[in-house]
PDB file of C-alpha atoms in Angstrom:
ATOM      1  CA  UNK A   1     -14.423 -44.825-178.964  1.00  0.00           C
ATOM      2  CA  UNK A   2     -17.840 -46.702-178.487  1.00  0.00           C
ATOM      3  CA  UNK A   3     -19.861 -47.337-181.530  1.00  0.00           C
ATOM      4  CA  UNK A   4     -23.254 -46.549-180.431  1.00  0.00           C
ATOM      5  CA  UNK A   5     -26.063 -46.835-182.557  1.00  0.00           C
ATOM      6  CA  UNK A   6     -26.673 -43.214-182.641  1.00  0.00           C
ATOM      7  CA  UNK A   7     -23.064 -42.373-183.787  1.00  0.00           C
ATOM      8  CA  UNK A   8     -23.488 -45.128-186.543  1.00  0.00           C
ATOM      9  CA  UNK A   9     -26.607 -43.773-187.591  1.00  0.00           C
ATOM     10  CA  UNK A  10     -25.115 -40.157-187.923  1.00  0.00           C
ATOM     11  CA  UNK A  11     -22.215 -41.550-189.903  1.00  0.00           C
ATOM     12  CA  UNK A  12     -24.584 -43.242-192.275  1.00  0.00           C
ATOM     13  CA  UNK A  13     -26.329 -40.013-192.745  1.00  0.00           C
ATOM     14  CA  UNK A  14     -23.469 -37.915-193.384  1.00  0.00           C
ATOM     15  CA  UNK A  15     -21.031 -40.133-195.457  1.00  0.00           C
ATOM     16  CA  UNK A  16     -22.528 -41.826-198.582  1.00  0.00           C
ATOM     17  CA  UNK A  17     -21.459 -45.150-199.903  1.00  0.00           C
ATOM     18  CA  UNK A  18     -21.070 -43.437-203.326  1.00  0.00           C
ATOM     19  CA  UNK A  19     -18.596 -41.047-201.801  1.00  0.00           C
ATOM     20  CA  UNK A  20     -16.458 -43.880-200.375  1.00  0.00           C
ATOM     21  CA  UNK A  21     -16.591 -45.827-203.441  1.00  0.00           C
ATOM     22  CA  UNK A  22     -15.559 -42.867-205.517  1.00  0.00           C
ATOM     23  CA  UNK A  23     -12.537 -42.443-203.393  1.00  0.00           C
ATOM     24  CA  UNK A  24     -11.348 -45.891-203.943  1.00  0.00           C
ATOM     25  CA  UNK A  25     -11.625 -45.411-207.600  1.00  0.00           C
ATOM     26  CA  UNK A  26     -15.033 -46.962-208.428  1.00  0.00           C
ATOM     27  CA  UNK A  27     -17.913 -45.012-210.394  1.00  0.00           C
ATOM     28  CA  UNK A  28     -21.236 -46.330-211.302  1.00  0.00           C
ATOM     29  CA  UNK A  29     -21.757 -48.574-214.269  1.00  0.00           C
ATOM     30  CA  UNK A  30     -25.439 -47.674-214.531  1.00  0.00           C
ATOM     31  CA  UNK A  31     -27.885 -45.880-212.330  1.00  0.00           C
ATOM     32  CA  UNK A  32     -31.780 -45.771-211.965  1.00  0.00           C
ATOM     33  CA  UNK A  33     -34.271 -44.137-209.637  1.00  0.00           C
ATOM     34  CA  UNK A  34     -33.685 -47.219-207.308  1.00  0.00           C
ATOM     35  CA  UNK A  35     -29.949 -46.957-207.018  1.00  0.00           C
ATOM     36  CA  UNK A  36     -26.782 -47.589-208.785  1.00  0.00           C
ATOM     37  CA  UNK A  37     -24.826 -50.832-209.852  1.00  0.00           C
ATOM     38  CA  UNK A  38     -21.038 -51.068-209.627  1.00  0.00           C
ATOM     39  CA  UNK A  39     -18.206 -53.344-210.251  1.00  0.00           C
ATOM     40  CA  UNK A  40     -17.675 -54.972-206.779  1.00  0.00           C
ATOM     41  CA  UNK A  41     -14.890 -53.238-205.087  1.00  0.00           C
ATOM     42  CA  UNK A  42     -14.294 -55.977-202.344  1.00  0.00           C
ATOM     43  CA  UNK A  43     -10.852 -57.679-202.438  1.00  0.00           C
ATOM     44  CA  UNK A  44     -10.371 -60.907-204.486  1.00  0.00           C
ATOM     45  CA  UNK A  45     -13.673 -60.244-206.641  1.00  0.00           C
ATOM     46  CA  UNK A  46     -12.989 -59.790-210.212  1.00  0.00           C
ATOM     47  CA  UNK A  47     -16.304 -58.469-210.968  1.00  0.00           C
ATOM     48  CA  UNK A  48     -16.541 -58.507-214.936  1.00  0.00           C
ATOM     49  CA  UNK A  49     -20.533 -58.411-214.683  1.00  0.00           C
ATOM     50  CA  UNK A  50     -21.244 -55.630-212.478  1.00  0.00           C
ATOM     51  CA  UNK A  51     -22.973 -57.135-209.323  1.00  0.00           C
ATOM     52  CA  UNK A  52     -22.686 -54.579-206.674  1.00  0.00           C
ATOM     53  CA  UNK A  53     -25.771 -52.481-206.107  1.00  0.00           C
ATOM     54  CA  UNK A  54     -26.239 -49.557-203.885  1.00  0.00           C
ATOM     55  CA  UNK A  55     -29.821 -48.319-202.642  1.00  0.00           C
ATOM     56  CA  UNK A  56     -29.699 -45.450-200.185  1.00  0.00           C
ATOM     57  CA  UNK A  57     -27.638 -46.403-197.170  1.00  0.00           C
ATOM     58  CA  UNK A  58     -27.190 -50.032-197.972  1.00  0.00           C
ATOM     59  CA  UNK A  59     -25.045 -51.968-200.527  1.00  0.00           C
ATOM     60  CA  UNK A  60     -24.900 -55.595-201.557  1.00  0.00           C
ATOM     61  CA  UNK A  61     -22.691 -57.876-203.752  1.00  0.00           C
ATOM     62  CA  UNK A  62     -25.172 -60.221-205.545  1.00  0.00           C
ATOM     63  CA  UNK A  63     -22.304 -62.374-206.832  1.00  0.00           C
ATOM     64  CA  UNK A  64     -19.628 -64.461-205.229  1.00  0.00           C
ATOM     65  CA  UNK A  65     -19.179 -62.354-202.186  1.00  0.00           C
ATOM     66  CA  UNK A  66     -22.795 -62.568-201.339  1.00  0.00           C
ATOM     67  CA  UNK A  67     -22.320 -59.670-198.660  1.00  0.00           C
ATOM     68  CA  UNK A  68     -23.884 -56.438-197.829  1.00  0.00           C
ATOM     69  CA  UNK A  69     -24.078 -53.820-195.220  1.00  0.00           C
ATOM     70  CA  UNK A  70     -23.725 -50.068-194.904  1.00  0.00           C
ATOM     71  CA  UNK A  71     -21.040 -47.542-195.415  1.00  0.00           C
ATOM     72  CA  UNK A  72     -19.066 -48.733-192.227  1.00  0.00           C
ATOM     73  CA  UNK A  73     -19.173 -52.214-193.453  1.00  0.00           C
ATOM     74  CA  UNK A  74     -17.996 -51.167-196.932  1.00  0.00           C
ATOM     75  CA  UNK A  75     -14.800 -49.254-195.382  1.00  0.00           C
ATOM     76  CA  UNK A  76     -14.074 -52.255-193.300  1.00  0.00           C
ATOM     77  CA  UNK A  77     -14.296 -54.763-196.299  1.00  0.00           C
ATOM     78  CA  UNK A  78     -12.548 -52.573-198.727  1.00  0.00           C
ATOM     79  CA  UNK A  79      -9.667 -51.621-196.332  1.00  0.00           C
ATOM     80  CA  UNK A  80      -9.325 -54.670-194.303  1.00  0.00           C
ATOM     81  CA  UNK A  81     -10.298 -52.919-191.042  1.00  0.00           C
ATOM     82  CA  UNK A  82     -12.357 -54.089-188.068  1.00  0.00           C
ATOM     83  CA  UNK A  83     -15.851 -52.471-187.949  1.00  0.00           C
ATOM     84  CA  UNK A  84     -14.685 -50.511-184.770  1.00  0.00           C
ATOM     85  CA  UNK A  85     -11.837 -49.060-186.586  1.00  0.00           C
ATOM     86  CA  UNK A  86     -13.908 -48.222-189.443  1.00  0.00           C
ATOM     87  CA  UNK A  87     -16.416 -46.312-187.133  1.00  0.00           C
ATOM     88  CA  UNK A  88     -13.563 -44.436-185.581  1.00  0.00           C
ATOM     89  CA  UNK A  89     -12.141 -43.251-188.966  1.00  0.00           C
ATOM     90  CA  UNK A  90     -15.616 -42.301-190.354  1.00  0.00           C
ATOM     91  CA  UNK A  91     -16.656 -40.471-187.206  1.00  0.00           C
ATOM     92  CA  UNK A  92     -13.442 -38.487-187.228  1.00  0.00           C
ATOM     93  CA  UNK A  93     -13.809 -37.683-190.628  1.00  0.00           C
ATOM     94  CA  UNK A  94     -17.127 -36.263-190.026  1.00  0.00           C
ATOM     95  CA  UNK A  95     -16.083 -34.378-186.726  1.00  0.00           C
ATOM     96  CA  UNK A  96     -18.345 -36.602-184.678  1.00  0.00           C
ATOM     97  CA  UNK A  97     -15.844 -38.451-182.438  1.00  0.00           C
ATOM     98  CA  UNK A  98     -12.374 -37.640-181.163  1.00  0.00           C
ATOM     99  CA  UNK A  99     -10.026 -39.637-178.979  1.00  0.00           C
ATOM    100  CA  UNK A 100      -9.467 -37.162-176.303  1.00  0.00           C
ATOM    101  CA  UNK A 101      -6.941 -39.453-174.478  1.00  0.00           C
ATOM    102  CA  UNK A 102      -4.371 -38.264-177.019  1.00  0.00           C
ATOM    103  CA  UNK A 103      -3.160 -34.633-176.964  1.00  0.00           C
ATOM    104  CA  UNK A 104      -0.758 -34.199-180.006  1.00  0.00           C
ATOM    105  CA  UNK A 105       1.783 -31.692-179.736  1.00  0.00           C
ATOM    106  CA  UNK A 106       1.272 -28.794-182.293  1.00  0.00           C
ATOM    107  CA  UNK A 107       3.076 -29.302-185.673  1.00  0.00           C
ATOM    108  CA  UNK A 108       5.909 -26.745-185.422  1.00  0.00           C
ATOM    109  CA  UNK A 109       6.833 -24.807-188.670  1.00  0.00           C
ATOM    110  CA  UNK A 110      10.054 -26.306-188.719  1.00  0.00           C
ATOM    111  CA  UNK A 111       8.999 -29.874-188.242  1.00  0.00           C
ATOM    112  CA  UNK A 112       6.419 -29.172-191.026  1.00  0.00           C
ATOM    113  CA  UNK A 113       9.286 -28.017-193.324  1.00  0.00           C
ATOM    114  CA  UNK A 114      11.281 -30.980-192.538  1.00  0.00           C
ATOM    115  CA  UNK A 115       8.354 -33.473-193.187  1.00  0.00           C
ATOM    116  CA  UNK A 116       7.494 -31.769-196.526  1.00  0.00           C
ATOM    117  CA  UNK A 117      10.993 -31.736-197.773  1.00  0.00           C
ATOM    118  CA  UNK A 118      11.485 -35.457-196.856  1.00  0.00           C
ATOM    119  CA  UNK A 119       8.151 -36.262-198.755  1.00  0.00           C
ATOM    120  CA  UNK A 120       9.019 -34.204-201.790  1.00  0.00           C
ATOM    121  CA  UNK A 121      12.508 -35.737-201.870  1.00  0.00           C
ATOM    122  CA  UNK A 122      10.978 -39.309-201.692  1.00  0.00           C
ATOM    123  CA  UNK A 123       8.894 -38.412-204.839  1.00  0.00           C
ATOM    124  CA  UNK A 124      11.436 -36.454-206.702  1.00  0.00           C
ATOM    125  CA  UNK A 125       9.173 -33.538-207.040  1.00  0.00           C
ATOM    126  CA  UNK A 126      10.352 -30.024-207.522  1.00  0.00           C
ATOM    127  CA  UNK A 127      10.061 -27.903-204.346  1.00  0.00           C
ATOM    128  CA  UNK A 128       9.374 -24.820-206.213  1.00  0.00           C
ATOM    129  CA  UNK A 129       6.433 -26.532-208.009  1.00  0.00           C
ATOM    130  CA  UNK A 130       5.128 -27.711-204.539  1.00  0.00           C
ATOM    131  CA  UNK A 131       5.083 -24.368-203.088  1.00  0.00           C
ATOM    132  CA  UNK A 132       3.289 -22.893-206.061  1.00  0.00           C
ATOM    133  CA  UNK A 133       0.811 -25.520-205.765  1.00  0.00           C
ATOM    134  CA  UNK A 134       0.433 -24.800-202.194  1.00  0.00           C
ATOM    135  CA  UNK A 135       1.433 -28.206-200.643  1.00  0.00           C
ATOM    136  CA  UNK A 136       2.040 -28.146-197.088  1.00  0.00           C
ATOM    137  CA  UNK A 137       1.927 -30.383-193.884  1.00  0.00           C
ATOM    138  CA  UNK A 138      -1.222 -30.751-191.595  1.00  0.00           C
ATOM    139  CA  UNK A 139      -1.920 -32.919-188.548  1.00  0.00           C
ATOM    140  CA  UNK A 140      -4.626 -35.474-189.315  1.00  0.00           C
ATOM    141  CA  UNK A 141      -6.237 -37.991-187.193  1.00  0.00           C
ATOM    142  CA  UNK A 142      -4.610 -38.754-183.859  1.00  0.00           C
ATOM    143  CA  UNK A 143      -1.895 -36.057-184.578  1.00  0.00           C
ATOM    144  CA  UNK A 144      -0.471 -38.158-187.667  1.00  0.00           C
ATOM    145  CA  UNK A 145       1.065 -35.681-190.111  1.00  0.00           C
ATOM    146  CA  UNK A 146      -0.273 -35.716-193.898  1.00  0.00           C
ATOM    147  CA  UNK A 147       0.619 -33.739-196.818  1.00  0.00           C
ATOM    148  CA  UNK A 148      -2.293 -31.284-198.112  1.00  0.00           C
ATOM    149  CA  UNK A 149      -3.009 -30.958-201.734  1.00  0.00           C
ATOM    150  CA  UNK A 150      -5.140 -27.578-201.781  1.00  0.00           C
ATOM    151  CA  UNK A 151      -7.606 -27.248-204.748  1.00  0.00           C
ATOM    152  CA  UNK A 152      -8.138 -23.698-205.612  1.00  0.00           C
ATOM    153  CA  UNK A 153     -10.726 -21.803-208.036  1.00  0.00           C
ATOM    154  CA  UNK A 154      -8.947 -18.427-208.462  1.00  0.00           C
ATOM    155  CA  UNK A 155      -7.755 -17.502-204.884  1.00  0.00           C
ATOM    156  CA  UNK A 156     -10.484 -19.532-203.109  1.00  0.00           C
ATOM    157  CA  UNK A 157      -9.708 -22.795-201.391  1.00  0.00           C
ATOM    158  CA  UNK A 158     -12.658 -25.007-202.122  1.00  0.00           C
ATOM    159  CA  UNK A 159     -11.392 -28.596-201.447  1.00  0.00           C
ATOM    160  CA  UNK A 160      -8.316 -30.590-200.407  1.00  0.00           C
ATOM    161  CA  UNK A 161      -6.867 -33.999-200.312  1.00  0.00           C
ATOM    162  CA  UNK A 162      -4.664 -35.105-197.702  1.00  0.00           C
ATOM    163  CA  UNK A 163      -1.924 -37.673-198.482  1.00  0.00           C
ATOM    164  CA  UNK A 164      -0.379 -39.837-195.702  1.00  0.00           C
ATOM    165  CA  UNK A 165       3.280 -39.641-194.884  1.00  0.00           C
ATOM    166  CA  UNK A 166       4.730 -43.131-195.104  1.00  0.00           C
ATOM    167  CA  UNK A 167       2.556 -46.165-195.068  1.00  0.00           C
ATOM    168  CA  UNK A 168      -0.309 -45.003-192.891  1.00  0.00           C
ATOM    169  CA  UNK A 169      -3.931 -45.917-193.897  1.00  0.00           C
ATOM    170  CA  UNK A 170      -6.039 -44.733-195.462  1.00  0.00           C
ATOM    171  CA  UNK A 171      -3.625 -43.361-197.910  1.00  0.00           C
ATOM    172  CA  UNK A 172      -5.939 -40.420-198.906  1.00  0.00           C
ATOM    173  CA  UNK A 173      -8.317 -38.315-196.699  1.00  0.00           C
ATOM    174  CA  UNK A 174     -10.860 -35.806-198.143  1.00  0.00           C
ATOM    175  CA  UNK A 175     -12.948 -33.244-196.366  1.00  0.00           C
ATOM    176  CA  UNK A 176     -16.510 -34.615-195.407  1.00  0.00           C
ATOM    177  CA  UNK A 177     -19.579 -32.643-196.788  1.00  0.00           C
ATOM    178  CA  UNK A 178     -17.685 -30.865-199.518  1.00  0.00           C
ATOM    179  CA  UNK A 179     -17.923 -31.541-203.407  1.00  0.00           C
ATOM    180  CA  UNK A 180     -14.627 -32.636-204.846  1.00  0.00           C
ATOM    181  CA  UNK A 181     -12.679 -30.389-207.065  1.00  0.00           C
ATOM    182  CA  UNK A 182     -10.033 -30.450-209.639  1.00  0.00           C
ATOM    183  CA  UNK A 183      -6.246 -30.023-208.368  1.00  0.00           C
ATOM    184  CA  UNK A 184      -4.470 -27.109-210.149  1.00  0.00           C
ATOM    185  CA  UNK A 185      -7.834 -25.917-211.698  1.00  0.00           C
ATOM    186  CA  UNK A 186      -6.522 -22.546-212.398  1.00  0.00           C
ATOM    187  CA  UNK A 187      -4.537 -23.842-215.281  1.00  0.00           C
ATOM    188  CA  UNK A 188      -7.593 -24.239-217.249  1.00  0.00           C
ATOM    189  CA  UNK A 189      -7.654 -20.482-217.831  1.00  0.00           C
ATOM    190  CA  UNK A 190      -3.941 -20.723-218.518  1.00  0.00           C
ATOM    191  CA  UNK A 191      -4.644 -23.344-221.241  1.00  0.00           C
ATOM    192  CA  UNK A 192      -7.232 -21.309-222.843  1.00  0.00           C
ATOM    193  CA  UNK A 193      -5.044 -18.183-222.922  1.00  0.00           C
ATOM    194  CA  UNK A 194      -2.159 -20.207-224.561  1.00  0.00           C
ATOM    195  CA  UNK A 195      -2.518 -23.056-227.114  1.00  0.00           C
ATOM    196  CA  UNK A 196      -5.799 -24.375-226.011  1.00  0.00           C
ATOM    197  CA  UNK A 197      -4.195 -27.652-224.921  1.00  0.00           C
ATOM    198  CA  UNK A 198      -4.529 -29.267-221.354  1.00  0.00           C
ATOM    199  CA  UNK A 199      -3.569 -32.516-219.735  1.00  0.00           C
ATOM    200  CA  UNK A 200      -5.887 -34.267-217.613  1.00  0.00           C
ATOM    201  CA  UNK A 201      -4.393 -36.797-215.105  1.00  0.00           C
ATOM    202  CA  UNK A 202      -5.667 -39.165-212.456  1.00  0.00           C
ATOM    203  CA  UNK A 203      -4.977 -37.550-209.060  1.00  0.00           C
ATOM    204  CA  UNK A 204      -2.848 -34.819-207.592  1.00  0.00           C
ATOM    205  CA  UNK A 205       0.342 -37.072-207.608  1.00  0.00           C
ATOM    206  CA  UNK A 206       0.442 -37.254-211.271  1.00  0.00           C
ATOM    207  CA  UNK A 207      -0.289 -33.528-211.725  1.00  0.00           C
ATOM    208  CA  UNK A 208       2.587 -32.871-209.405  1.00  0.00           C
ATOM    209  CA  UNK A 209       4.893 -35.087-211.765  1.00  0.00           C
ATOM    210  CA  UNK A 210       3.954 -32.700-214.612  1.00  0.00           C
ATOM    211  CA  UNK A 211       4.429 -29.649-212.536  1.00  0.00           C
ATOM    212  CA  UNK A 212       7.830 -30.795-211.551  1.00  0.00           C
ATOM    213  CA  UNK A 213       8.898 -31.365-215.235  1.00  0.00           C
ATOM    214  CA  UNK A 214       7.579 -28.205-217.019  1.00  0.00           C
ATOM    215  CA  UNK A 215       7.447 -24.661-216.039  1.00  0.00           C
ATOM    216  CA  UNK A 216       3.687 -23.635-215.667  1.00  0.00           C
ATOM    217  CA  UNK A 217       2.139 -26.538-217.612  1.00  0.00           C
ATOM    218  CA  UNK A 218      -1.527 -26.680-218.093  1.00  0.00           C
ATOM    219  CA  UNK A 219      -2.567 -29.763-216.194  1.00  0.00           C
ATOM    220  CA  UNK A 220      -5.445 -30.643-213.851  1.00  0.00           C
ATOM    221  CA  UNK A 221      -5.746 -33.599-211.444  1.00  0.00           C
ATOM    222  CA  UNK A 222      -9.056 -35.710-211.091  1.00  0.00           C
ATOM    223  CA  UNK A 223      -9.547 -36.794-207.300  1.00  0.00           C
ATOM    224  CA  UNK A 224     -10.387 -40.353-208.118  1.00  0.00           C
ATOM    225  CA  UNK A 225     -11.281 -42.256-211.179  1.00  0.00           C
ATOM    226  CA  UNK A 226     -14.913 -42.121-210.965  1.00  0.00           C
ATOM    227  CA  UNK A 227     -15.146 -38.442-209.605  1.00  0.00           C
ATOM    228  CA  UNK A 228     -14.910 -36.484-213.050  1.00  0.00           C
ATOM    229  CA  UNK A 229     -18.228 -34.335-212.655  1.00  0.00           C
ATOM    230  CA  UNK A 230     -20.373 -33.239-215.450  1.00  0.00           C
ATOM    231  CA  UNK A 231     -20.446 -29.875-213.628  1.00  0.00           C
ATOM    232  CA  UNK A 232     -16.959 -29.314-214.704  1.00  0.00           C
ATOM    233  CA  UNK A 233     -17.557 -29.635-218.240  1.00  0.00           C
ATOM    234  CA  UNK A 234     -18.254 -25.831-219.202  1.00  0.00           C
ATOM    235  CA  UNK A 235     -14.918 -25.008-217.774  1.00  0.00           C
ATOM    236  CA  UNK A 236     -13.396 -27.009-220.620  1.00  0.00           C
ATOM    237  CA  UNK A 237     -15.211 -25.220-223.243  1.00  0.00           C
ATOM    238  CA  UNK A 238     -13.198 -23.430-225.629  1.00  0.00           C
ATOM    239  CA  UNK A 239     -10.149 -25.650-225.285  1.00  0.00           C
ATOM    240  CA  UNK A 240      -8.784 -27.136-228.621  1.00  0.00           C
ATOM    241  CA  UNK A 241      -7.349 -30.449-227.238  1.00  0.00           C
ATOM    242  CA  UNK A 242      -7.379 -32.440-223.944  1.00  0.00           C
ATOM    243  CA  UNK A 243      -4.932 -35.070-223.344  1.00  0.00           C
ATOM    244  CA  UNK A 244      -6.167 -37.908-220.969  1.00  0.00           C
ATOM    245  CA  UNK A 245      -3.573 -39.552-218.866  1.00  0.00           C
ATOM    246  CA  UNK A 246      -4.735 -42.240-216.601  1.00  0.00           C
ATOM    247  CA  UNK A 247      -3.477 -45.201-214.688  1.00  0.00           C
ATOM    248  CA  UNK A 248      -3.230 -48.692-216.466  1.00  0.00           C
ATOM    249  CA  UNK A 249      -5.948 -50.347-214.649  1.00  0.00           C
ATOM    250  CA  UNK A 250      -9.691 -50.824-215.010  1.00  0.00           C
ATOM    251  CA  UNK A 251     -10.334 -47.733-213.313  1.00  0.00           C
ATOM    252  CA  UNK A 252      -8.066 -45.774-215.351  1.00  0.00           C
ATOM    253  CA  UNK A 253      -9.939 -47.171-218.402  1.00  0.00           C
ATOM    254  CA  UNK A 254     -13.216 -45.941-216.837  1.00  0.00           C
ATOM    255  CA  UNK A 255     -11.771 -42.286-216.422  1.00  0.00           C
ATOM    256  CA  UNK A 256     -10.756 -42.086-220.114  1.00  0.00           C
ATOM    257  CA  UNK A 257     -14.171 -43.152-221.140  1.00  0.00           C
ATOM    258  CA  UNK A 258     -15.737 -40.832-218.764  1.00  0.00           C
ATOM    259  CA  UNK A 259     -13.752 -37.883-219.728  1.00  0.00           C
ATOM    260  CA  UNK A 260     -14.366 -38.513-223.341  1.00  0.00           C
ATOM    261  CA  UNK A 261     -17.952 -38.936-223.107  1.00  0.00           C
ATOM    262  CA  UNK A 262     -18.331 -35.654-220.919  1.00  0.00           C
ATOM    263  CA  UNK A 263     -15.814 -33.518-222.991  1.00  0.00           C
ATOM    264  CA  UNK A 264     -16.500 -34.720-226.225  1.00  0.00           C
ATOM    265  CA  UNK A 265     -19.289 -32.284-227.024  1.00  0.00           C
ATOM    266  CA  UNK A 266     -17.207 -29.321-226.115  1.00  0.00           C
ATOM    267  CA  UNK A 267     -13.816 -30.042-226.833  1.00  0.00           C
ATOM    268  CA  UNK A 268     -12.878 -31.125-230.544  1.00  0.00           C
ATOM    269  CA  UNK A 269     -10.035 -33.374-229.674  1.00  0.00           C
ATOM    270  CA  UNK A 270     -10.016 -35.651-226.578  1.00  0.00           C
ATOM    271  CA  UNK A 271      -6.916 -37.887-226.976  1.00  0.00           C
ATOM    272  CA  UNK A 272      -5.694 -40.655-224.878  1.00  0.00           C
ATOM    273  CA  UNK A 273      -2.180 -40.888-223.708  1.00  0.00           C
ATOM    274  CA  UNK A 274      -1.224 -44.237-222.316  1.00  0.00           C
ATOM    275  CA  UNK A 275       1.508 -44.733-219.668  1.00  0.00           C
ATOM    276  CA  UNK A 276       4.125 -47.578-220.611  1.00  0.00           C
ATOM    277  CA  UNK A 277       2.954 -50.788-219.272  1.00  0.00           C
ATOM    278  CA  UNK A 278       6.053 -51.031-216.936  1.00  0.00           C
ATOM    279  CA  UNK A 279       4.657 -48.327-214.950  1.00  0.00           C
ATOM    280  CA  UNK A 280       1.543 -48.039-213.068  1.00  0.00           C
ATOM    281  CA  UNK A 281       0.972 -44.127-213.440  1.00  0.00           C
ATOM    282  CA  UNK A 282       2.341 -41.152-214.592  1.00  0.00           C
ATOM    283  CA  UNK A 283       4.339 -40.286-211.342  1.00  0.00           C
ATOM    284  CA  UNK A 284       5.704 -43.791-211.352  1.00  0.00           C
ATOM    285  CA  UNK A 285       6.839 -43.201-214.873  1.00  0.00           C
ATOM    286  CA  UNK A 286       8.751 -40.024-214.063  1.00  0.00           C
ATOM    287  CA  UNK A 287      10.613 -41.678-211.261  1.00  0.00           C
ATOM    288  CA  UNK A 288      11.360 -44.522-213.622  1.00  0.00           C
ATOM    289  CA  UNK A 289      13.045 -42.182-216.001  1.00  0.00           C
ATOM    290  CA  UNK A 290      15.050 -40.690-213.140  1.00  0.00           C
ATOM    291  CA  UNK A 291      13.973 -37.712-211.194  1.00  0.00           C
ATOM    292  CA  UNK A 292      17.719 -36.222-211.086  1.00  0.00           C
ATOM    293  CA  UNK A 293      17.254 -35.471-214.896  1.00  0.00           C
ATOM    294  CA  UNK A 294      13.638 -34.472-215.423  1.00  0.00           C
ATOM    295  CA  UNK A 295      14.449 -33.700-219.109  1.00  0.00           C
ATOM    296  CA  UNK A 296      14.664 -37.480-219.807  1.00  0.00           C
ATOM    297  CA  UNK A 297      10.850 -37.956-218.583  1.00  0.00           C
ATOM    298  CA  UNK A 298      10.066 -34.624-220.533  1.00  0.00           C
ATOM    299  CA  UNK A 299      11.522 -36.336-223.691  1.00  0.00           C
ATOM    300  CA  UNK A 300       9.786 -39.541-223.072  1.00  0.00           C
ATOM    301  CA  UNK A 301       6.385 -37.627-222.477  1.00  0.00           C
ATOM    302  CA  UNK A 302       6.973 -35.549-225.613  1.00  0.00           C
ATOM    303  CA  UNK A 303       7.444 -38.975-227.626  1.00  0.00           C
ATOM    304  CA  UNK A 304       4.210 -40.344-226.090  1.00  0.00           C
ATOM    305  CA  UNK A 305       2.443 -36.994-227.318  1.00  0.00           C
ATOM    306  CA  UNK A 306       3.469 -37.555-230.869  1.00  0.00           C
ATOM    307  CA  UNK A 307       2.546 -41.349-230.873  1.00  0.00           C
ATOM    308  CA  UNK A 308      -0.871 -40.610-229.208  1.00  0.00           C
ATOM    309  CA  UNK A 309      -1.507 -37.969-231.947  1.00  0.00           C
ATOM    310  CA  UNK A 310      -0.610 -40.191-234.761  1.00  0.00           C
ATOM    311  CA  UNK A 311      -2.854 -42.823-233.296  1.00  0.00           C
ATOM    312  CA  UNK A 312      -5.641 -40.599-232.996  1.00  0.00           C
ATOM    313  CA  UNK A 313      -5.366 -39.206-236.454  1.00  0.00           C
ATOM    314  CA  UNK A 314      -5.271 -42.863-237.984  1.00  0.00           C
TER     315      UNK A 314
END
């Protein structure tokens, strides 16, 4: 694919720098009419004082990186790609360019079932829970299969995230031009109808860990640490308590702070529940407990609920 000036300009118009940052777990530290400031996402930069500035279609790190560019340069820098590869990925994402030299064979239902079964087995997720959530395999860029995590509001499919099978990059792909949505959002209504309690977790994988442990739990997955939208706040109104489980990193801390700030006015109790330091996230914690005995993870999680509740009351 030739990275023509016209193609690059159209990519810049269709894909926002903020969108790519959010997909990599970065939300703005502060905003102004002139733009937004972030902690620098570039590899090797421990940016304690936010130095990464976005203005329109351009970004720049004013600290040790001393680099800048457009959304193409950003994706290349964050994922270690050449600019040509970044153009290819962003172009395909927007539907602007395809490599017509490849003619991938259609994904047969039998192969899709095998791929999904292997993916679920590798993660230790319950196939029945995956079927209930609507997980299925699709063909992504260049015919590479991905597991699709659909996001429904009622019966309407409003968004999705596609997870690479194996080590393909990028790990996650989202539909261009659509607003992100919560995974398993219909359980908001379930929580309101039951005891008014809900888990908010970081990403669909952590949500699937919970869905594979309990029968019909009230849990929603946030698609990226910086993507919890203020527009979602009214949907949480009426709940009694929200438990927030985020990854053990800076992005996870930002998610907890953002959820607490946005939901605090409408939910009486917003409580942080922390994953043990030996595990990077909730799904990793579950696998560490042994997926062949999900009740062990359930017991560990129940103990964490109790400890978090005591800490919040102290």
